[in-house]
mmCIF file of C-alpha atoms and ligand atoms in Angstrom:
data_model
loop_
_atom_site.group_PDB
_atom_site.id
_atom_site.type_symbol
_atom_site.label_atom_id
_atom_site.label_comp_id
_atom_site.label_asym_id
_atom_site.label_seq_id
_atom_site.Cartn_x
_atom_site.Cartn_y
_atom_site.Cartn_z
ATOM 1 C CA UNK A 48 0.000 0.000 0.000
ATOM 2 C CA UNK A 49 1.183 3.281 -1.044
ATOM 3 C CA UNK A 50 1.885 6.027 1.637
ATOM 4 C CA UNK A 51 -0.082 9.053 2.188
ATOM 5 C CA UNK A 52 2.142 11.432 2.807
ATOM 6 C CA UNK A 53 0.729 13.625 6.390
ATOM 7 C CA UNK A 54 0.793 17.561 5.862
ATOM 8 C CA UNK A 55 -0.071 19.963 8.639
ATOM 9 C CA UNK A 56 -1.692 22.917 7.774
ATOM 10 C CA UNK A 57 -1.215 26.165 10.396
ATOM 11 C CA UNK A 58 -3.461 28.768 9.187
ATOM 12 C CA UNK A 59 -6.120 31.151 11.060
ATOM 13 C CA UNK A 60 -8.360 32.009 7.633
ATOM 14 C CA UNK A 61 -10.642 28.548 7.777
ATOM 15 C CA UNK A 62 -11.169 29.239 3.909
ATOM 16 C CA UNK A 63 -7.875 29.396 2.763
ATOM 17 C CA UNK A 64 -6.966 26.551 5.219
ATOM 18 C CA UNK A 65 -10.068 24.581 3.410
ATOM 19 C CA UNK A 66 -8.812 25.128 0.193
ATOM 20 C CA UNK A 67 -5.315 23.407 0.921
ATOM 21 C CA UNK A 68 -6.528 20.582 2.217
ATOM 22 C CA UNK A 69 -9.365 19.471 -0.312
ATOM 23 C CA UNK A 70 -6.160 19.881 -3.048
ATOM 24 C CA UNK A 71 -3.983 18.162 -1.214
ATOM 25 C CA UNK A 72 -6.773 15.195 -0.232
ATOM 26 C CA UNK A 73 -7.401 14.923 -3.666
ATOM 27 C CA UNK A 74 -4.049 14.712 -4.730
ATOM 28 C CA UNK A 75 -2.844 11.770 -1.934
ATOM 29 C CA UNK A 76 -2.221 13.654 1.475
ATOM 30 C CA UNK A 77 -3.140 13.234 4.509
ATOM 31 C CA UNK A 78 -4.133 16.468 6.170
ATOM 32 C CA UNK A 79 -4.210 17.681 9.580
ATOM 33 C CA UNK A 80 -5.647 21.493 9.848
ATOM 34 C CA UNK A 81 -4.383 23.665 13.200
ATOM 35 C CA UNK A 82 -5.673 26.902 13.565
ATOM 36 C CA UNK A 83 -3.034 28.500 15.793
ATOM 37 C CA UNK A 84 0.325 27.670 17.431
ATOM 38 C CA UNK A 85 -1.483 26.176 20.294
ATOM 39 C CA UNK A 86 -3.123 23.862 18.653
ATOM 40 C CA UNK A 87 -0.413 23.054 16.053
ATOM 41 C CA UNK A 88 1.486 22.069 19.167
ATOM 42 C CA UNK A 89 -0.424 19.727 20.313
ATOM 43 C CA UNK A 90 -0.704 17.876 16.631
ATOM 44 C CA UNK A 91 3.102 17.707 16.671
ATOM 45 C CA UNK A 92 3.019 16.095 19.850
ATOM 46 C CA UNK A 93 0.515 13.274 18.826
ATOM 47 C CA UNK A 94 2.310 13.117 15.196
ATOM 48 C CA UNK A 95 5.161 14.146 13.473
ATOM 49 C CA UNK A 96 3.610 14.999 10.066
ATOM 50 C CA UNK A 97 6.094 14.548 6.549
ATOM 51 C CA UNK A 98 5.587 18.522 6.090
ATOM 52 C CA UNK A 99 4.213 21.718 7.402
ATOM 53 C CA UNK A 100 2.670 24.163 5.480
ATOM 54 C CA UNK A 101 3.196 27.155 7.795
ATOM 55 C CA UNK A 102 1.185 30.674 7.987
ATOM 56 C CA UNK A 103 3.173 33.921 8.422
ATOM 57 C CA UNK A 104 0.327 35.760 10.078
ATOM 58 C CA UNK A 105 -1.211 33.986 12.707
ATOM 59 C CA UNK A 106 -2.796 34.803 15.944
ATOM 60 C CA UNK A 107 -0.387 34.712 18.989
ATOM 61 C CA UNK A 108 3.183 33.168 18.101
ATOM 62 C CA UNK A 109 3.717 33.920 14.420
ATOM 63 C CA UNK A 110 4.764 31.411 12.014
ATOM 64 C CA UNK A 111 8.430 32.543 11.904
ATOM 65 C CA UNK A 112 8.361 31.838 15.588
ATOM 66 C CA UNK A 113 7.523 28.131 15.047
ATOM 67 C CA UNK A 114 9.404 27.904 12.374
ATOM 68 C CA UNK A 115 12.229 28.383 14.869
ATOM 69 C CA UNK A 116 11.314 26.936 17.330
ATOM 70 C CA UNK A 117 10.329 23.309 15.249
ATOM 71 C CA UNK A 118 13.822 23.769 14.008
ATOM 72 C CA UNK A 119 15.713 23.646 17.028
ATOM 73 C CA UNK A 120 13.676 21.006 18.475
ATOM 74 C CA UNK A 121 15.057 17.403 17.628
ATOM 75 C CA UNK A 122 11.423 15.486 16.711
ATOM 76 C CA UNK A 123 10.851 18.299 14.414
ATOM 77 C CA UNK A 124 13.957 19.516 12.917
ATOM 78 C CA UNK A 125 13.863 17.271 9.696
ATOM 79 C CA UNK A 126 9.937 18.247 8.900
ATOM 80 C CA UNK A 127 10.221 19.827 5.755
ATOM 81 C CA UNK A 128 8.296 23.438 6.349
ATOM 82 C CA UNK A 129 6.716 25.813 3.708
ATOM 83 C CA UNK A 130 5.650 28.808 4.834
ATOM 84 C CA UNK A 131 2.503 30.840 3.436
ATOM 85 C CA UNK A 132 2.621 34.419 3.570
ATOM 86 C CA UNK A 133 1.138 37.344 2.184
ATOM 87 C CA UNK A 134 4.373 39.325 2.557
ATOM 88 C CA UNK A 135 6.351 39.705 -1.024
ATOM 89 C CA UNK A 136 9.014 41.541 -0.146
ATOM 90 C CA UNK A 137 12.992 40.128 -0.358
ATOM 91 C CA UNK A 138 13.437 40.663 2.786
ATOM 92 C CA UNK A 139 10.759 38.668 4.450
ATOM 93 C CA UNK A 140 10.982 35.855 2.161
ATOM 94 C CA UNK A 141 14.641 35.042 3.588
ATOM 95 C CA UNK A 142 13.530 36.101 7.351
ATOM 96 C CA UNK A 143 11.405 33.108 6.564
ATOM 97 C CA UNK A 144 14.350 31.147 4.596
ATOM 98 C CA UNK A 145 16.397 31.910 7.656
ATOM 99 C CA UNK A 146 14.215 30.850 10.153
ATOM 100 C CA UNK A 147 14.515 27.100 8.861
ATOM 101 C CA UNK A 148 11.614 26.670 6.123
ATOM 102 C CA UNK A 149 12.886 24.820 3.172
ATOM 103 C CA UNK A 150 10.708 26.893 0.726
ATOM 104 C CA UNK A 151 7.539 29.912 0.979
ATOM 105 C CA UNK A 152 4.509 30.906 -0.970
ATOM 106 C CA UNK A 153 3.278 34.039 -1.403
ATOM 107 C CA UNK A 154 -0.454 34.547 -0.738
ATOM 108 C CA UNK A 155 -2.283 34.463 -3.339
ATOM 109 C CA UNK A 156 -0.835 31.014 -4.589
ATOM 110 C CA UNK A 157 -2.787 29.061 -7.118
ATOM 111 C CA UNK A 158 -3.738 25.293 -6.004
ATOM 112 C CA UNK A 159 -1.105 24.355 -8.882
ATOM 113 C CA UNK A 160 1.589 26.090 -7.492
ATOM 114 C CA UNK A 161 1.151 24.748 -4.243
ATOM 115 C CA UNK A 162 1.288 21.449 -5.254
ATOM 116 C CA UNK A 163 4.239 21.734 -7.138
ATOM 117 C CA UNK A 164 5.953 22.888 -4.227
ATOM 118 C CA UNK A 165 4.695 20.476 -1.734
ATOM 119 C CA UNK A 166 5.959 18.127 -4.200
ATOM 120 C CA UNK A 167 9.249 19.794 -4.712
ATOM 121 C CA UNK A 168 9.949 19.869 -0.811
ATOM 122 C CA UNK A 169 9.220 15.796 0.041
ATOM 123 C CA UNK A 170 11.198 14.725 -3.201
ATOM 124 C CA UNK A 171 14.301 16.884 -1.827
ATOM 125 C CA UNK A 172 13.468 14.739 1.421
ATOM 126 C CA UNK A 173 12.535 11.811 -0.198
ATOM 127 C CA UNK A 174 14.260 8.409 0.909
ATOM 128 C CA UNK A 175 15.811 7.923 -2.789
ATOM 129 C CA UNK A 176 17.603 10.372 -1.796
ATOM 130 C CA UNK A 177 20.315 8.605 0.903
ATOM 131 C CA UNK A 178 23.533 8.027 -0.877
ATOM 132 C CA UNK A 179 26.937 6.575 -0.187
ATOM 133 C CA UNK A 180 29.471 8.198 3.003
ATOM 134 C CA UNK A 181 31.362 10.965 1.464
ATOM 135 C CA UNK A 182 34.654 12.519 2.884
ATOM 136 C CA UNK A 183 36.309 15.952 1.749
ATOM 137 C CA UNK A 184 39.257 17.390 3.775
ATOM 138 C CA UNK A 185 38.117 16.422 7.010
ATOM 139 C CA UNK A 186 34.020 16.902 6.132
ATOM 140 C CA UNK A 187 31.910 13.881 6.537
ATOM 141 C CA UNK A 188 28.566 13.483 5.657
ATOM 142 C CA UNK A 189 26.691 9.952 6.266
ATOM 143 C CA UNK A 190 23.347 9.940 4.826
ATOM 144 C CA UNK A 191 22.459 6.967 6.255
ATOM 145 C CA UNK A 192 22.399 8.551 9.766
ATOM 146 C CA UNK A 193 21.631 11.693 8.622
ATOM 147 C CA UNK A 194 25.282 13.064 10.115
ATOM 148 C CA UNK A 195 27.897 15.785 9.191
ATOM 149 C CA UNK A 196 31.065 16.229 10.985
ATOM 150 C CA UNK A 197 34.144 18.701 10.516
ATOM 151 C CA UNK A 198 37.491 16.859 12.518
ATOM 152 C CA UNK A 199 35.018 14.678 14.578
ATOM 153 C CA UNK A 200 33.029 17.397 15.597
ATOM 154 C CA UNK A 201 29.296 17.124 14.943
ATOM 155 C CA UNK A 202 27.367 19.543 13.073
ATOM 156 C CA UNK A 203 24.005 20.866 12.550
ATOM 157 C CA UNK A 204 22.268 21.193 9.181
ATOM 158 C CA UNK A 205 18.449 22.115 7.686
ATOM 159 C CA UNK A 206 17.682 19.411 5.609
ATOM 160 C CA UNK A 207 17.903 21.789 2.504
ATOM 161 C CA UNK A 208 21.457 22.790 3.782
ATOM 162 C CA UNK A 209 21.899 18.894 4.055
ATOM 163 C CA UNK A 210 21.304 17.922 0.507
ATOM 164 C CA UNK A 211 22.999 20.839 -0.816
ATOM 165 C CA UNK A 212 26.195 19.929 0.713
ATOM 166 C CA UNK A 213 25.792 16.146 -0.177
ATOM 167 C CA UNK A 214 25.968 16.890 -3.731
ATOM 168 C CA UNK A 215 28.511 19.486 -3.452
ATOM 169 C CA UNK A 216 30.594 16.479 -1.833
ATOM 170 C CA UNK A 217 29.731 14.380 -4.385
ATOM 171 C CA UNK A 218 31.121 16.469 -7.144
ATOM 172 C CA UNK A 219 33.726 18.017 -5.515
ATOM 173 C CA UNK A 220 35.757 21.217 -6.598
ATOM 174 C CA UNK A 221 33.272 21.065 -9.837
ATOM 175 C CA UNK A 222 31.705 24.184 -9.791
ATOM 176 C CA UNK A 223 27.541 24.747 -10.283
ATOM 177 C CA UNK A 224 25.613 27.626 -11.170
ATOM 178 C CA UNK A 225 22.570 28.602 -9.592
ATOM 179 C CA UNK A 226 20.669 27.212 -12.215
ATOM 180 C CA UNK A 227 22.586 23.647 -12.405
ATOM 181 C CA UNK A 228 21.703 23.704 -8.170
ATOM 182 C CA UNK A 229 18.186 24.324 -8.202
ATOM 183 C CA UNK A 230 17.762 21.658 -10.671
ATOM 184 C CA UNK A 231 19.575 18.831 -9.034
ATOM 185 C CA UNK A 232 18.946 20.169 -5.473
ATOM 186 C CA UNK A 233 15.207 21.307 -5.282
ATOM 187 C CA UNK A 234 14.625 18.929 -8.408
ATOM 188 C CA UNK A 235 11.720 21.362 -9.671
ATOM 189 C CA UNK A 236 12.659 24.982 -9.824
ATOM 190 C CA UNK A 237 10.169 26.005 -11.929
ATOM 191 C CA UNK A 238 8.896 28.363 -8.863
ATOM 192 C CA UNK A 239 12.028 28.759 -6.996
ATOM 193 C CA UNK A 240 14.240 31.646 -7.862
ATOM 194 C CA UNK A 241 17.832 31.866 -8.142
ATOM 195 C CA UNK A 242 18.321 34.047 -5.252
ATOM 196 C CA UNK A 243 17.196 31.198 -2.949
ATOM 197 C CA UNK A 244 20.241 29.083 -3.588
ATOM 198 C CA UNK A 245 22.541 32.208 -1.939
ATOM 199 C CA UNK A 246 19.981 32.279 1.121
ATOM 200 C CA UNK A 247 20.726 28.066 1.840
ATOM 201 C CA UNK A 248 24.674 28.406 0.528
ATOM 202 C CA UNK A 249 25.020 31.243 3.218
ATOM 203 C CA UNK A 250 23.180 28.956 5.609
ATOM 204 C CA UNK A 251 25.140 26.398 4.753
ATOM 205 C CA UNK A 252 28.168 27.945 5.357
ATOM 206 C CA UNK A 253 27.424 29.187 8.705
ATOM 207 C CA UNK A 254 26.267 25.442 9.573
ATOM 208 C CA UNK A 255 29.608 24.222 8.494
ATOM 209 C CA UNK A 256 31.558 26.763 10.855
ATOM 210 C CA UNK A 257 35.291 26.281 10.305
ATOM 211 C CA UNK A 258 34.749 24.438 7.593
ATOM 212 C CA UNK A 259 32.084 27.033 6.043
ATOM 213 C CA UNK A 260 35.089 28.477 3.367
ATOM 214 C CA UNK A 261 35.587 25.492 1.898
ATOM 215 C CA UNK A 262 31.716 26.196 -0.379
ATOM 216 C CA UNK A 263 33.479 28.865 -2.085
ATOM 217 C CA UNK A 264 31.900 31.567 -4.694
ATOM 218 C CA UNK A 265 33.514 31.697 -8.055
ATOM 219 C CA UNK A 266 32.577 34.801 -9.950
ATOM 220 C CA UNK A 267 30.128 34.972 -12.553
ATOM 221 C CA UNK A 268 29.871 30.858 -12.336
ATOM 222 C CA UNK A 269 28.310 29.879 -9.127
ATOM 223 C CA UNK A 270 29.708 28.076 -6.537
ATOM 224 C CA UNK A 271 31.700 24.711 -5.614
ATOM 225 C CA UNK A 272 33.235 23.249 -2.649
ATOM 226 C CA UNK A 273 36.679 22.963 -2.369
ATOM 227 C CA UNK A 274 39.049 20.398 -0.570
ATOM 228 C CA UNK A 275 41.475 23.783 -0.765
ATOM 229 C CA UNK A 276 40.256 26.819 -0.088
ATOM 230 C CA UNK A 277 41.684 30.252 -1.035
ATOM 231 C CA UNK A 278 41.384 31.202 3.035
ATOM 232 C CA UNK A 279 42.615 28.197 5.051
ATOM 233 C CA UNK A 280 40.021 26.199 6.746
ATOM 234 C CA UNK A 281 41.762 26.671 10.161
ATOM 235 C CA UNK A 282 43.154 29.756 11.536
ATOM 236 C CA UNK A 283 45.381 28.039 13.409
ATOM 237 C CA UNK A 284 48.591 26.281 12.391
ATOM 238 C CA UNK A 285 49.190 23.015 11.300
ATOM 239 C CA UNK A 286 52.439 21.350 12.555
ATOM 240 C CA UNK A 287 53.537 19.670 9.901
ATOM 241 C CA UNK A 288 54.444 15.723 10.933
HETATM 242 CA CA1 CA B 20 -3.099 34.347 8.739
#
């Protein structure tokens, strides 16, 4: 039997929050509706769904606080979340990116859109997607535990940030455009733009700490990673043995 994928749906506006789930119902999904943080909370709690689609606006915490806060909490940290928003502008869009959603949609969305997205998001977290161990200059990631370490140390990664730097790993030093990224990253980038893959690279970078100069930019091309980069990894000197 094929699984339903579970989405929960935060939103205050019962009509819009009506709309979303007869699509999704009638395109496979389970769907659980919450109507504020509260109650959203309590959902969690019983069951971890496979994604959120988040509200912006909502009464009491707002979506970008949840979106935090199911971030930093380990049950929920791997949920894929999209967040719905009425707010256009740059700068909220990667407030949002930044608080840990994988993706947004700007209100009004057509049921098309939305689906595309919601599909979009689960492939990027899909199980076809665990590959083999991959070392670069001290980086590990192991996608069979879900683990990235820099010199033994662990580190924490969004899942977007996750499979971004799996298949920099995997083609090493090659470098991608923006374009190139969004297609074998997010798969389907018919609705994401460009400027999304330098909100997750920057996030990515900051998740890898030290080891965040070794995704370098290359001018005018994109980006790579690189076993060597142009500012070494470690400010601190190696004694050579
Ligand atoms: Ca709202």
């Amino acid at each position: 039997m094929r699984n339903m994928p579970a989405v929960l749906v935060v939103e205050d506006e019962p009509s819009i929050a009506e709309l979303i789930a007869v699509n999704l119902r009638h395109n496979g999904f389970r769907t659980t509706w919450s109507i504020d943080s509260a109650s959203a909370e309590r959902e969690i709690e019983s069951a971890v769904p496979d994604l959120i689609l988040l509200d912006w606006m909502l009464p009491g915490e707002s979506g970008l606080v949840l979106a935090k806060r199911w971030r930093a909490n380990p049950r929920t940290k791997e949920v894929p979340i999209i967040m719905l928003t009425a707010r256009g502008d740059e700068a909220d869009r990667v407030a949002g990116l930044d608080a840990g959603a994988d993706d947004y949609i700007v209100k009004p969305f057509s049921t098309k859109e939305l689906l595309a997205r919601v599909r979009a998001v689960l492939r990027r977290k899909g199980p076809e997607d665990v590959g083999e161990k991959v070392s670069v200059a001290g980086l590990t990631l192991d996608p069979s535990t879900y683990r990235v370490t820099f010199e033994d140390a662990m580190l924490k990664l969004g899942p977007t940030e996750f499979k971004l730097l799996q298949f920099f790993m995997n083609s090493a030093e090659r470098v991608h455009s923006r374009a190139q990224l969004l297609d074998k990253v997010w798969g389907d980038h018919v609705y994401i733009e460009e400027r999304t893959v330098d909100v997750h690279v920057k996030r990515l970078r900051e998740a890898l700490g030290g080891a965040g100069n070794m995704v370098e930019t290359v001018r005018g091309a994109g980006y790579r990673l690189t076993a060597r980069p142009l500012i070494p990894i470690t400010p601190t000197e190696k004694t050579s043995a």
